[in-house]
Coordinates of C-alpha atoms and ligand atoms in Angstrom, one line a residue:
Chain A
X1 CA -7.4 43.5 65.3
X2 CA -5.6 42.4 62.1
X3 CA -2.0 43.3 61.5
X4 CA 0.0 42.2 58.4
X5 CA 3.7 42.7 58.7
X6 CA 6.2 42.6 55.8
X7 CA 4.4 39.9 53.9
X8 CA 5.9 38.3 50.9
X9 CA 4.6 35.7 48.4
X10 CA 6.3 34.6 45.1
X11 CA 4.9 32.5 42.3
X12 CA 8.0 30.8 40.9
X13 CA 10.2 33.9 40.4
X14 CA 7.4 36.5 40.3
X15 CA 6.9 38.5 43.5
X16 CA 3.1 38.9 43.7
X17 CA 3.2 40.3 47.2
X18 CA 6.4 42.0 48.1
X19 CA 6.5 43.8 51.5
X20 CA 2.8 44.4 52.3
X21 CA 1.8 46.0 55.5
X22 CA -1.7 46.5 56.8
X23 CA -3.5 47.4 60.0
X24 CA -7.2 46.9 60.6
X25 CA -8.7 48.3 63.8
X26 CA -11.8 46.8 65.2
X27 CA -15.0 48.5 63.8
X28 CA -13.2 50.1 60.9
X29 CA -14.0 50.0 57.2
X30 CA -10.6 49.6 55.5
X31 CA -9.9 49.6 51.8
X32 CA -7.0 48.3 49.9
X33 CA -6.5 50.0 46.6
X34 CA -4.1 49.4 43.7
X35 CA -4.2 48.8 40.0
X36 CA -5.0 45.3 38.6
X37 CA -2.1 43.0 39.3
X38 CA -0.9 45.0 42.4
X39 CA -1.4 41.9 44.5
X40 CA -4.6 42.7 46.4
X41 CA -6.2 39.3 45.8
X42 CA -3.0 37.5 46.6
X43 CA -2.8 39.5 49.9
X44 CA -6.3 38.4 50.8
X45 CA -5.6 34.8 49.9
X46 CA -2.7 34.9 52.2
X47 CA -4.7 36.4 55.1
X48 CA -7.5 33.8 54.8
X49 CA -5.2 30.9 54.3
X50 CA -5.8 29.9 50.6
X51 CA -2.1 30.7 50.1
X52 CA 0.8 30.4 52.5
X53 CA 3.2 33.3 52.7
X54 CA 6.9 33.0 51.9
X55 CA 7.8 35.5 54.6
X56 CA 6.1 37.8 57.1
X57 CA 3.5 37.6 59.7
X58 CA -0.3 37.9 59.8
X59 CA -1.6 38.6 63.3
X60 CA -5.2 38.3 64.3
X61 CA -5.7 39.6 67.8
X62 CA -2.0 39.1 68.3
X63 CA -2.1 35.5 67.2
X64 CA 0.0 34.5 64.1
X65 CA -2.5 32.9 61.7
X66 CA -0.1 32.8 58.7
X67 CA 0.4 29.0 58.8
X68 CA -3.3 28.0 59.4
X69 CA -5.6 26.4 56.8
X70 CA -8.6 28.3 55.6
X71 CA -11.3 26.5 57.6
X72 CA -9.4 27.2 60.9
X73 CA -8.9 30.9 60.0
X74 CA -12.6 31.1 59.3
X75 CA -13.4 29.6 62.7
X76 CA -11.2 32.3 64.3
X77 CA -13.5 34.9 62.9
X78 CA -12.5 35.9 59.4
X79 CA -15.0 35.3 56.6
X80 CA -14.6 36.4 53.0
X81 CA -16.0 36.7 49.5
X82 CA -14.0 36.1 46.4
X83 CA -13.3 38.3 43.4
X84 CA -14.7 35.7 41.0
X85 CA -18.2 34.8 42.2
X86 CA -17.7 31.7 44.2
X87 CA -21.1 30.2 45.2
X88 CA -22.6 26.7 45.3
X89 CA -24.2 26.7 41.9
X90 CA -26.4 23.5 42.2
X91 CA -27.8 24.6 45.6
X92 CA -30.6 27.0 46.3
X93 CA -29.8 30.6 47.4
X94 CA -31.2 29.6 50.8
X95 CA -29.0 26.6 51.2
X96 CA -26.0 28.5 50.0
X97 CA -26.2 30.7 53.1
X98 CA -27.5 28.0 55.4
X99 CA -24.3 26.0 54.7
X100 CA -22.2 28.6 56.3
X101 CA -24.7 29.3 59.1
X102 CA -24.6 25.5 59.9
X103 CA -20.9 25.6 59.9
X104 CA -20.9 28.6 62.2
X105 CA -23.2 26.8 64.6
X106 CA -21.1 23.7 64.4
X107 CA -24.0 21.7 63.1
X108 CA -22.5 20.6 59.7
X109 CA -22.1 17.0 61.0
X110 CA -25.7 16.5 62.1
X111 CA -26.9 13.3 60.4
X112 CA -30.5 12.6 61.0
X113 CA -32.3 15.9 61.3
X114 CA -33.7 17.6 58.2
X115 CA -31.6 20.6 57.4
X116 CA -34.9 22.3 56.3
X117 CA -35.7 22.8 60.0
X118 CA -32.4 24.0 61.3
X119 CA -31.0 27.5 61.2
X120 CA -33.9 28.7 59.1
X121 CA -34.4 31.9 61.0
X122 CA -30.8 33.0 61.0
X123 CA -30.5 32.2 57.3
X124 CA -33.7 34.1 56.5
X125 CA -32.5 37.1 58.5
X126 CA -29.3 37.3 56.5
X127 CA -31.1 36.9 53.2
X128 CA -33.3 39.8 54.3
X129 CA -30.5 42.1 55.3
X130 CA -28.9 41.7 51.8
X131 CA -32.2 41.8 49.9
X132 CA -32.2 38.3 48.5
X133 CA -35.3 36.9 50.2
X134 CA -37.3 36.9 47.0
X135 CA -34.8 34.7 45.3
X136 CA -34.2 32.2 48.1
X137 CA -35.6 29.3 46.1
X138 CA -33.6 30.0 43.0
X139 CA -30.5 27.9 42.2
X140 CA -27.5 30.0 42.9
X141 CA -26.0 29.1 39.5
X142 CA -29.0 30.8 37.8
X143 CA -28.6 34.2 39.5
X144 CA -27.4 37.3 37.7
X145 CA -23.8 38.3 38.2
X146 CA -24.7 41.1 40.5
X147 CA -26.9 38.8 42.7
X148 CA -24.2 36.2 42.8
X149 CA -21.8 38.8 44.3
X150 CA -24.4 39.8 46.9
X151 CA -24.9 36.1 47.7
X152 CA -21.2 35.8 48.2
X153 CA -21.4 38.4 50.9
X154 CA -24.5 36.7 52.4
X155 CA -22.6 33.4 52.6
X156 CA -19.7 35.2 54.4
X157 CA -22.2 36.8 56.8
X158 CA -23.4 33.3 57.8
X159 CA -20.2 32.9 59.6
X160 CA -20.9 35.9 61.9
X161 CA -17.4 37.1 61.3
X162 CA -15.4 39.5 63.4
X163 CA -13.7 40.6 60.3
X164 CA -15.3 40.5 56.9
X165 CA -13.0 40.5 53.8
X166 CA -14.4 41.4 50.4
X167 CA -12.4 41.0 47.3
X168 CA -13.6 43.7 44.8
X169 CA -17.2 43.4 45.8
X170 CA -18.3 45.5 43.0
X171 CA -16.2 44.0 40.2
X172 CA -18.2 43.6 37.0
X173 CA -21.3 45.4 38.4
X174 CA -23.2 48.2 36.7
X175 CA -22.9 51.7 38.3
X176 CA -26.3 51.2 39.9
X177 CA -25.4 47.8 41.3
X178 CA -22.1 49.3 42.5
X179 CA -23.9 52.0 44.4
X180 CA -26.3 49.5 46.0
X181 CA -23.5 47.2 47.0
X182 CA -21.4 50.0 48.5
X183 CA -24.5 51.2 50.4
X184 CA -25.0 47.6 51.7
X185 CA -21.4 47.4 52.8
X186 CA -21.6 50.7 54.7
X187 CA -24.9 49.6 56.3
X188 CA -23.4 46.3 57.4
X189 CA -20.5 48.2 58.9
X190 CA -22.7 50.8 60.6
X191 CA -25.6 48.6 61.8
X192 CA -23.8 45.4 62.8
X193 CA -20.6 47.0 63.9
X194 CA -18.7 44.8 61.5
X195 CA -15.1 45.3 60.8
X196 CA -14.7 45.2 57.0
X197 CA -11.6 45.0 54.8
X198 CA -12.2 45.2 51.1
X199 CA -10.3 46.0 48.0
X200 CA -11.0 47.9 44.8
X201 CA -9.2 49.1 41.8
X202 CA -11.6 52.1 41.4
X203 CA -10.5 55.1 43.5
X204 CA -13.9 56.8 43.4
X205 CA -15.6 53.9 45.1
X206 CA -13.1 53.9 47.9
X207 CA -12.6 57.5 49.0
X208 CA -16.3 58.0 49.8
X209 CA -16.6 55.0 52.1
X210 CA -13.4 53.8 53.7
X211 CA -12.1 55.2 57.0
X212 CA -8.6 53.9 56.3
X213 CA -7.0 53.2 52.9
X214 CA -4.0 51.1 52.1
X215 CA -2.4 51.7 48.7
X216 CA -0.6 48.8 47.0
X217 CA 1.7 48.8 44.1
X218 CA 3.6 45.9 42.6
X219 CA 3.0 43.8 45.7
X220 CA 4.2 46.4 48.2
X221 CA 2.5 48.9 50.5
X222 CA 3.1 52.5 49.6
X223 CA 1.1 54.0 52.5
X224 CA -1.8 53.4 54.8
X225 CA -3.9 56.2 56.4
X226 CA -7.1 58.1 56.3
X227 CA -8.4 59.3 52.9
X228 CA -7.0 62.8 53.4
X229 CA -3.5 61.6 54.2
X230 CA -3.6 59.1 51.3
X231 CA -4.9 61.7 48.8
X232 CA -2.1 64.1 49.7
X233 CA 0.7 61.6 49.8
X234 CA 3.1 62.5 47.0
X235 CA 4.2 59.0 46.4
X236 CA 0.6 57.9 45.9
X237 CA 0.0 60.9 43.6
X238 CA 3.0 59.9 41.5
X239 CA 2.4 56.2 41.4
X240 CA -1.3 55.9 41.2
X241 CA -3.4 59.1 40.9
X242 CA -0.9 60.4 38.5
X243 CA -1.7 57.9 35.8
X244 CA -5.4 58.6 35.9
Chain B
X1 CA -38.7 14.5 61.6
X2 CA -40.9 12.3 59.5
X3 CA -43.5 14.9 58.7
X4 CA -41.5 16.5 55.9
X5 CA -40.7 13.2 54.3
X6 CA -44.3 12.1 54.3
X7 CA -45.5 15.4 52.6
X8 CA -43.2 14.7 49.7
X9 CA -45.0 13.7 46.5
X10 CA -42.5 10.9 45.8
X11 CA -43.2 9.4 49.2
X12 CA -46.6 8.1 48.1
X13 CA -45.2 6.6 44.9
X14 CA -42.4 4.9 46.9
X15 CA -44.9 3.5 49.4
X16 CA -47.0 2.1 46.6
X17 CA -44.0 0.5 44.9
X18 CA -43.0 -1.0 48.2
X19 CA -46.4 -2.5 48.8
X20 CA -46.4 -4.1 45.3
X21 CA -43.0 -5.5 46.0
X22 CA -44.2 -6.9 49.3
X23 CA -46.9 -8.8 47.4
X24 CA -44.6 -9.8 44.5
X25 CA -43.8 -13.4 45.7
X26 CA -47.5 -14.3 45.5
X27 CA -47.7 -13.7 41.8
X28 CA -44.2 -13.8 40.3
X29 CA -42.3 -17.0 39.5
X30 CA -39.4 -17.9 41.8
X31 CA -36.7 -16.9 39.3
X32 CA -38.0 -13.4 39.1
X33 CA -38.2 -13.1 42.8
X34 CA -34.5 -14.2 42.9
X35 CA -33.7 -11.7 40.2
X36 CA -35.5 -8.9 42.1
X37 CA -33.5 -9.7 45.2
X38 CA -30.3 -9.5 43.2
X39 CA -31.4 -6.1 41.8
X40 CA -32.2 -4.9 45.4
X41 CA -28.8 -5.9 46.6
X42 CA -27.1 -4.2 43.7
X43 CA -29.3 -1.1 44.0
X44 CA -28.2 -0.7 47.6
X45 CA -24.6 -1.0 46.5
X46 CA -25.0 1.5 43.7
X47 CA -26.9 3.9 46.1
X48 CA -24.1 3.7 48.6
X49 CA -21.5 4.4 45.9
X50 CA -23.6 7.4 44.7
X51 CA -23.3 9.0 48.2
X52 CA -19.7 9.5 47.2
X53 CA -19.9 10.0 43.5
X54 CA -23.1 11.9 42.9
X55 CA -23.5 13.8 46.1
X56 CA -19.9 14.2 47.0
X57 CA -18.1 14.2 43.7
X58 CA -15.6 11.8 45.2
X59 CA -14.4 9.4 42.5
X60 CA -14.8 6.2 44.4
X61 CA -13.6 4.0 41.5
X62 CA -13.2 0.8 43.5
X63 CA -16.3 0.8 45.7
X64 CA -16.9 -2.9 45.0
X65 CA -14.1 -3.8 47.3
X66 CA -16.1 -2.7 50.3
X67 CA -19.1 -4.8 49.1
X68 CA -16.6 -7.7 49.0
X69 CA -15.2 -7.0 52.4
X70 CA -18.7 -6.9 53.9
X71 CA -19.6 -10.2 52.1
X72 CA -16.4 -11.9 53.0
X73 CA -16.5 -10.8 56.6
X74 CA -20.1 -12.1 57.1
X75 CA -19.6 -15.2 54.9
X76 CA -16.4 -16.3 56.6
X77 CA -17.8 -15.7 60.1
X78 CA -20.9 -17.7 59.2
X79 CA -19.0 -20.5 57.5
X80 CA -16.0 -20.8 59.8
X81 CA -17.2 -19.8 63.3
X82 CA -20.2 -20.5 65.4
X83 CA -21.0 -16.9 66.4
X84 CA -24.7 -16.0 66.1
X85 CA -25.7 -15.0 62.6
X86 CA -26.7 -11.5 63.6
X87 CA -23.2 -10.8 64.8
X88 CA -21.8 -11.9 61.5
X89 CA -24.4 -9.6 59.8
X90 CA -23.3 -6.6 61.8
X91 CA -19.6 -7.4 61.5
X92 CA -19.8 -7.2 57.6
X93 CA -20.7 -3.5 57.4
X94 CA -18.4 -2.6 60.3
X95 CA -15.5 -4.3 58.5
X96 CA -16.4 -2.6 55.3
X97 CA -16.5 0.8 57.0
X98 CA -13.2 0.2 58.7
X99 CA -11.6 -0.7 55.3
X100 CA -13.2 2.4 53.9
X101 CA -11.7 4.5 56.7
X102 CA -8.2 3.0 56.1
X103 CA -8.2 3.3 52.3
X104 CA -9.9 6.6 52.6
X105 CA -7.2 8.0 54.9
X106 CA -4.7 7.5 52.1
X107 CA -6.9 8.5 49.1
X108 CA -8.4 11.6 50.6
X109 CA -5.1 13.4 50.4
X110 CA -5.4 13.3 46.6
X111 CA -7.8 15.0 44.3
X112 CA -10.3 13.8 41.8
X113 CA -8.8 11.2 39.4
X114 CA -5.8 10.6 41.5
X115 CA -8.1 9.8 44.4
X116 CA -9.7 7.2 42.2
X117 CA -6.5 5.7 40.9
X118 CA -5.0 5.2 44.3
X119 CA -8.2 3.6 45.4
X120 CA -8.0 1.1 42.5
X121 CA -4.5 0.1 43.5
X122 CA -5.3 -0.2 47.2
X123 CA -8.5 -2.0 46.5
X124 CA -6.7 -4.4 44.2
X125 CA -4.5 -5.4 47.1
X126 CA -7.6 -6.5 49.0
X127 CA -8.8 -8.4 46.0
X128 CA -5.4 -10.1 45.8
X129 CA -5.6 -11.2 49.4
X130 CA -9.1 -12.7 48.8
X131 CA -7.8 -14.3 45.7
X132 CA -4.5 -15.7 47.0
X133 CA -5.2 -16.6 50.6
X134 CA -6.5 -20.0 49.7
X135 CA -6.5 -21.4 53.2
X136 CA -8.9 -18.8 54.5
X137 CA -10.9 -17.6 51.5
X138 CA -11.0 -20.6 49.2
X139 CA -9.1 -18.5 46.7
X140 CA -10.5 -18.4 43.2
X141 CA -13.3 -20.8 44.0
X142 CA -14.5 -18.8 47.0
X143 CA -16.8 -20.5 49.5
X144 CA -20.2 -21.9 48.7
X145 CA -23.1 -23.2 50.7
X146 CA -22.6 -20.7 53.5
X147 CA -25.1 -21.5 56.3
X148 CA -27.9 -18.9 56.3
X149 CA -30.4 -18.8 59.2
X150 CA -33.5 -20.8 58.3
X151 CA -36.0 -17.9 58.3
X152 CA -34.3 -16.2 55.5
X153 CA -32.8 -19.2 53.7
X154 CA -35.6 -19.7 51.2
X155 CA -35.9 -17.6 48.0
X156 CA -39.0 -15.8 49.4
X157 CA -37.4 -15.4 52.9
X158 CA -34.3 -13.9 51.5
X159 CA -36.3 -11.7 49.2
X160 CA -38.3 -10.2 52.1
X161 CA -35.2 -9.8 54.2
X162 CA -33.3 -8.0 51.4
X163 CA -36.4 -5.8 50.6
X164 CA -36.8 -4.7 54.2
X165 CA -33.1 -4.0 54.8
X166 CA -33.0 -2.1 51.5
X167 CA -36.1 0.0 52.6
X168 CA -34.4 0.8 55.9
X169 CA -31.1 1.8 54.2
X170 CA -32.8 3.9 51.6
X171 CA -34.7 5.7 54.3
X172 CA -31.5 6.4 56.3
X173 CA -29.6 7.6 53.2
X174 CA -32.5 9.9 52.4
X175 CA -32.4 11.4 55.9
X176 CA -28.6 11.7 55.6
X177 CA -28.8 13.6 52.3
X178 CA -31.4 15.9 53.7
X179 CA -29.5 16.6 56.9
X180 CA -27.0 19.3 57.5
X181 CA -24.3 16.7 56.8
X182 CA -25.8 16.0 53.4
X183 CA -26.3 19.7 52.5
X184 CA -22.7 20.4 53.5
X185 CA -21.5 17.4 51.4
X186 CA -23.4 18.7 48.4
X187 CA -21.9 22.2 49.0
X188 CA -18.4 20.6 49.0
X189 CA -19.3 18.8 45.8
X190 CA -20.2 22.2 44.2
X191 CA -17.3 24.2 45.5
X192 CA -14.7 22.8 48.0
X193 CA -12.7 26.0 48.2
X194 CA -15.7 28.0 49.2
X195 CA -16.6 25.4 51.8
X196 CA -13.2 25.6 53.4
X197 CA -13.6 29.4 53.5
X198 CA -16.8 29.0 55.5
X199 CA -15.1 26.9 58.1
X200 CA -15.8 23.4 56.9
X201 CA -13.0 20.8 57.2
X202 CA -13.5 19.5 53.7
X203 CA -11.3 16.4 54.0
X204 CA -12.8 15.3 57.3
X205 CA -16.3 15.7 55.8
X206 CA -15.3 13.7 52.8
X207 CA -13.7 11.0 54.9
X208 CA -16.9 10.6 57.0
X209 CA -18.9 10.3 53.8
X210 CA -16.6 7.5 52.6
X211 CA -17.0 5.7 55.9
X212 CA -20.8 6.0 55.7
X213 CA -20.9 4.9 52.1
X214 CA -18.6 1.9 52.6
X215 CA -20.8 0.9 55.6
X216 CA -23.8 0.7 53.4
X217 CA -21.7 -1.0 50.8
X218 CA -20.9 -3.6 53.5
X219 CA -24.6 -4.0 54.2
X220 CA -25.1 -4.8 50.5
X221 CA -22.3 -7.4 50.8
X222 CA -24.1 -9.1 53.7
X223 CA -27.3 -9.1 51.7
X224 CA -25.4 -10.8 48.8
X225 CA -24.4 -13.6 51.1
X226 CA -28.0 -14.0 52.2
X227 CA -29.2 -14.2 48.6
X228 CA -26.5 -16.3 47.1
X229 CA -25.1 -18.2 50.1
X230 CA -21.6 -17.9 48.6
X231 CA -18.6 -15.5 48.4
X232 CA -15.9 -15.4 45.6
X233 CA -13.2 -12.9 44.6
X234 CA -15.2 -11.4 41.7
X235 CA -17.1 -9.5 44.4
X236 CA -13.9 -7.4 44.9
X237 CA -12.9 -7.3 41.2
X238 CA -12.6 -4.0 39.4
X239 CA -15.2 -5.1 36.8
X240 CA -17.9 -5.0 39.4
X241 CA -16.8 -1.5 40.6
X242 CA -17.0 -0.3 37.0
X243 CA -20.5 -1.8 36.7
X244 CA -21.9 0.1 39.7
X245 CA -20.2 3.3 38.6
X246 CA -22.0 3.0 35.3
X247 CA -25.2 2.3 37.2
X248 CA -24.9 5.7 38.9
X249 CA -24.0 7.5 35.7
X250 CA -26.7 5.7 33.8
X251 CA -29.5 6.3 36.3
X252 CA -28.6 9.8 37.1
X253 CA -25.9 10.6 39.6
X254 CA -27.3 13.9 40.8
X255 CA -30.6 12.3 41.6
X256 CA -31.6 10.4 44.7
X257 CA -33.1 7.2 43.2
X258 CA -31.2 7.2 39.9
X259 CA -28.8 4.5 40.9
X260 CA -31.7 2.1 41.6
X261 CA -32.9 2.5 38.1
X262 CA -29.3 2.0 36.8
X263 CA -28.9 -1.1 38.9
X264 CA -32.2 -2.6 37.6
X265 CA -31.1 -2.0 34.0
X266 CA -27.6 -3.3 34.3
X267 CA -28.5 -6.4 36.4
X268 CA -31.3 -7.3 33.9
X269 CA -28.8 -6.9 31.0
X270 CA -26.3 -9.0 32.8
X271 CA -28.8 -11.7 33.5
X272 CA -30.3 -11.8 30.1
X273 CA -27.5 -10.8 27.8
X274 CA -24.3 -12.1 29.4
X275 CA -22.5 -13.1 32.5
X276 CA -19.0 -12.4 33.5
X277 CA -17.4 -13.0 30.1
X278 CA -15.2 -10.8 28.0
X279 CA -18.3 -9.9 26.1
X280 CA -19.9 -8.5 29.2
X281 CA -17.0 -6.1 29.8
X282 CA -17.3 -5.2 26.1
X283 CA -21.0 -4.4 26.6
X284 CA -20.2 -2.3 29.6
X285 CA -17.6 -0.4 27.6
X286 CA -20.2 0.3 24.9
X287 CA -22.7 1.5 27.5
X288 CA -20.1 3.8 29.0
X289 CA -19.1 5.1 25.5
X290 CA -22.8 5.7 24.6
X291 CA -23.3 7.6 27.9
X292 CA -20.3 9.8 27.3
X293 CA -21.2 10.2 23.6
X294 CA -24.8 11.2 24.1
X295 CA -24.1 13.3 27.2
X296 CA -20.8 14.9 26.4
X297 CA -20.9 17.2 29.3
X298 CA -23.0 15.0 31.5
X299 CA -20.1 13.2 33.1
X300 CA -19.1 16.4 34.9
X301 CA -21.9 18.8 34.3
X302 CA -25.6 19.6 34.4
X303 CA -26.9 17.4 31.6
X304 CA -28.1 14.6 33.8
X305 CA -30.1 17.0 35.7
X306 CA -31.9 18.2 32.6
X307 CA -32.3 14.7 31.3
X308 CA -33.8 13.4 34.5
X309 CA -35.7 16.4 35.6
X310 CA -39.0 15.0 34.6
X311 CA -38.4 11.4 35.8
X312 CA -36.6 11.4 39.1
X313 CA -36.4 13.7 42.0
X314 CA -33.2 15.5 42.8
X315 CA -31.5 14.6 45.9
X316 CA -31.5 18.3 46.8
X317 CA -35.1 19.1 45.7
X318 CA -36.4 20.0 49.1
X319 CA -33.9 22.8 49.2
X320 CA -36.5 24.6 47.3
X321 CA -38.5 24.9 50.5
Ligands
ADP401 N1 -1.6 31.5 41.3 C1 -0.8 32.3 40.7 N2 0.3 31.9 40.0 C2 1.1 32.8 39.3 N3 0.9 34.1 39.3 C3 -0.1 34.6 40.0 C4 -1.0 33.8 40.7 N4 -2.0 34.5 41.4 C5 -1.7 35.8 41.0 N5 -0.6 35.8 40.2 C6 0.0 37.1 39.7 O1 0.3 37.9 40.8 C7 0.0 39.3 40.5 C8 -1.0 39.8 41.5 O2 -2.2 39.3 41.2 P1 -3.5 39.6 42.1 O3 -3.2 39.4 43.5 O4 -4.6 38.9 41.6 O5 -3.7 41.2 41.8 P2 -4.9 42.1 42.1 O6 -5.9 41.3 42.8 O7 -4.4 43.3 42.8 O8 -5.4 42.5 40.7 C9 -0.5 39.3 39.1 O9 0.5 39.7 38.2 C10 -0.9 37.8 38.8 O10 -0.7 37.5 37.4
MG402 MG1 -7.8 40.8 42.4

């Protein structure tokens, strides 16, 4: 479904992404791992159009999307969350999710119908599936860090994506919250047949959940494969597992 | 579609105020009726600006230009052609919205302050045309004694006309802010990057907002002609744009009705304290400094919301369904 080929991105002289390769098959749960600064966030920003690559191709269902702006890429079926909680702080939790549902249903430009009567069911269903129904009246800015991260995922679900990209969905969470969030992600993948690509710097979190793992270091891909293959790859052991 | 609106607590209050204002000409002296009409016109102008500023975080620094374009279009058509009055009245807002689209197309490429700066330069071009093109616009003097249709020519007649048009426009703006379009606009205000990532074409949405806001600004311009029967270049001058910007900040720019309050305060001050003199800009400057001084984070942040929580409803209150 998604194929990233030899991707490069430099900030001034610094090569943040330097030869990244990635394949995501439909229905898979794929993880990108690598230490902080490996270029995971930059890779995701390239895929979803926040950044433009210097070189390389990003193919979504065989179409090159590497030059498209974020909103077009989203409409092609990729939704995402951000590493730093990125919600609409002055809007209610409900409206946060509704905004993306409205966008998905191409209703964002409706002028004279009250939004409170549109897409209510769909929005409610999403809030229920992530467990935020009780807080739907709260202002998003007033949520706890963990809830903001969950809300992020809910906003992305509003787009009914083919591919859901999550940038360190458990960053800054307590061990409990981390477990809940990983369970949620696995449930979304299983129940809704979502294809999910996420990244993590914590190995533990990844090996239990992902079907395919891509290991990044200094902007480049070391290897991608199933957890067994990755665990036994000597290069990975030297470069990554070795320092633990 | 009206049900939700009628259930709102503030709806009853608004209706009561509207009824009192309908009766006002029977007990207020003529001068105050005139002053109220001026406040209504200015309130509509400030409300239209706040669609951009408060709800869209678009720094529409020279919104007065679109007011001027609306007023000049209607005024010139009434004074120099024989087309029916209502066509002139419709042409005003349309011309303003068209000017909004043209200037917006250039400005929208820039962010925040740069957006506002470019708008000031482009707006000043339009002011210069009104100021210099003596043959058409009467230059510095403007045009006075513009023929207004009889039924709204008297002080009371124009008062009622302005009041009713203001009521309709406020109702429409309210609907727009509560609509999916308005919700999306407020989401863009809060976080444009996130909006793009959920598939919203941020710049298009902002441009549409500018066109809508400048349309209402043009309506206010037409109402000005109805009340004053004249047009002059000060309508497009930057001082007026600063005034209405301050009205939004003063009244509460994250609230729905805040700019009306701001307009009432500033217009009253202008009427009783000073007209367009150097002292008036000084007073405006002091007001702006006081605002920034007492609400240091208010200009960009949440303070207005806390300050006005008890007094005015938020534009996005009904999100708390
Ligand atoms: N906008 C930017 N400008 C300059 N350097 C950047 C920028 N974004 C990321 N970097 C650098 O690129 C490297 C990779 O960053 P990032 O993709 O955030 O890594 P990760 O998400 O794997 O922790 C880091 O060294 C970071 O400092
Ligand atoms: Mg990162």
